[in-house]
């Protein structure tokens, strides 16, 4: 399943994401990975959550980002959830078309179904700007 936390920049999406991941780690039996554009939030995350700073891995486009995500999934058979903070930036989708955004989210949905991994994305976009197909995936709108 893919879920979205949406809102314009500075609305508090990261805090919502951090609260959700820190609550979930107490409830689930599998592993959680948190992808971000830096290690800034390292000390706000439960130490059982694996933080990965995507900027360290030279990801240059959305295809490489999806390959990166597949690599993480392939090496952890107990992976249950992945959190993507600053999703548009780390997935190289800033300024890209709606079609590219939908294509990446569709692939994440397929990965989620195949490998039973949930994806929770922080998206810097107002809910009204989201493509209609994604509105049912909105978990929190700020």
mmCIF file of N, CA, C and O in Angstrom, residues 9 12 17 19 33 46 95 103 109 117 120 129-130 132:
data_model
loop_
_atom_site.group_PDB
_atom_site.id
_atom_site.type_symbol
_atom_site.label_atom_id
_atom_site.label_comp_id
_atom_site.label_asym_id
_atom_site.label_seq_id
_atom_site.Cartn_x
_atom_site.Cartn_y
_atom_site.Cartn_z
ATOM 1 N N UNK A 9 5.260 23.135 1.535
ATOM 2 C CA UNK A 9 6.495 23.194 2.315
ATOM 3 C C UNK A 9 6.271 23.970 3.621
ATOM 4 O O UNK A 9 5.628 25.008 3.627
ATOM 5 N N UNK A 12 4.479 20.914 8.219
ATOM 6 C CA UNK A 12 4.605 19.939 9.293
ATOM 7 C C UNK A 12 4.522 18.481 8.857
ATOM 8 O O UNK A 12 4.258 17.605 9.675
ATOM 9 N N UNK A 17 5.304 12.454 9.735
ATOM 10 C CA UNK A 17 5.991 11.239 9.296
ATOM 11 C C UNK A 17 6.812 10.633 10.435
ATOM 12 O O UNK A 17 6.756 9.427 10.681
ATOM 13 N N UNK A 19 6.373 11.082 13.697
ATOM 14 C CA UNK A 19 5.460 10.556 14.718
ATOM 15 C C UNK A 19 4.913 9.198 14.300
ATOM 16 O O UNK A 19 4.851 8.266 15.102
ATOM 17 N N UNK A 33 12.442 1.182 7.213
ATOM 18 C CA UNK A 33 13.506 2.011 6.634
ATOM 19 C C UNK A 33 12.929 3.400 6.385
ATOM 20 O O UNK A 33 11.785 3.542 5.935
ATOM 21 N N UNK A 46 13.392 6.532 16.245
ATOM 22 C CA UNK A 46 13.686 5.398 17.111
ATOM 23 C C UNK A 46 14.917 4.691 16.551
ATOM 24 O O UNK A 46 15.080 4.563 15.333
ATOM 25 N N UNK A 95 9.595 19.344 -10.155
ATOM 26 C CA UNK A 95 9.477 20.002 -11.453
ATOM 27 C C UNK A 95 9.155 19.054 -12.602
ATOM 28 O O UNK A 95 9.147 19.463 -13.757
ATOM 29 N N UNK A 103 3.636 7.477 -12.598
ATOM 30 C CA UNK A 103 4.375 6.274 -12.994
ATOM 31 C C UNK A 103 5.199 5.729 -11.825
ATOM 32 O O UNK A 103 5.224 4.521 -11.584
ATOM 33 N N UNK A 109 3.375 0.932 -5.920
ATOM 34 C CA UNK A 109 2.206 0.090 -5.611
ATOM 35 C C UNK A 109 2.476 -1.367 -5.994
ATOM 36 O O UNK A 109 2.154 -2.286 -5.247
ATOM 37 N N UNK A 117 5.406 -4.699 1.327
ATOM 38 C CA UNK A 117 6.055 -3.570 1.982
ATOM 39 C C UNK A 117 5.178 -2.345 1.776
ATOM 40 O O UNK A 117 4.796 -2.041 0.647
ATOM 41 N N UNK A 120 5.076 4.971 2.826
ATOM 42 C CA UNK A 120 4.433 6.185 3.316
ATOM 43 C C UNK A 120 5.291 7.347 2.836
ATOM 44 O O UNK A 120 6.473 7.441 3.175
ATOM 45 N N UNK A 129 -3.651 20.042 -5.543
ATOM 46 C CA UNK A 129 -2.759 19.938 -6.709
ATOM 47 C C UNK A 129 -2.488 18.490 -7.116
ATOM 48 O O UNK A 129 -1.933 18.236 -8.174
ATOM 49 N N UNK A 130 -2.865 17.558 -6.261
ATOM 50 C CA UNK A 130 -2.604 16.144 -6.533
ATOM 51 C C UNK A 130 -3.441 15.645 -7.700
ATOM 52 O O UNK A 130 -4.591 16.049 -7.850
ATOM 53 N N UNK A 132 -6.039 13.374 -9.492
ATOM 54 C CA UNK A 132 -7.261 12.782 -8.927
ATOM 55 C C UNK A 132 -7.047 11.333 -8.493
ATOM 56 O O UNK A 132 -7.584 10.895 -7.474
#
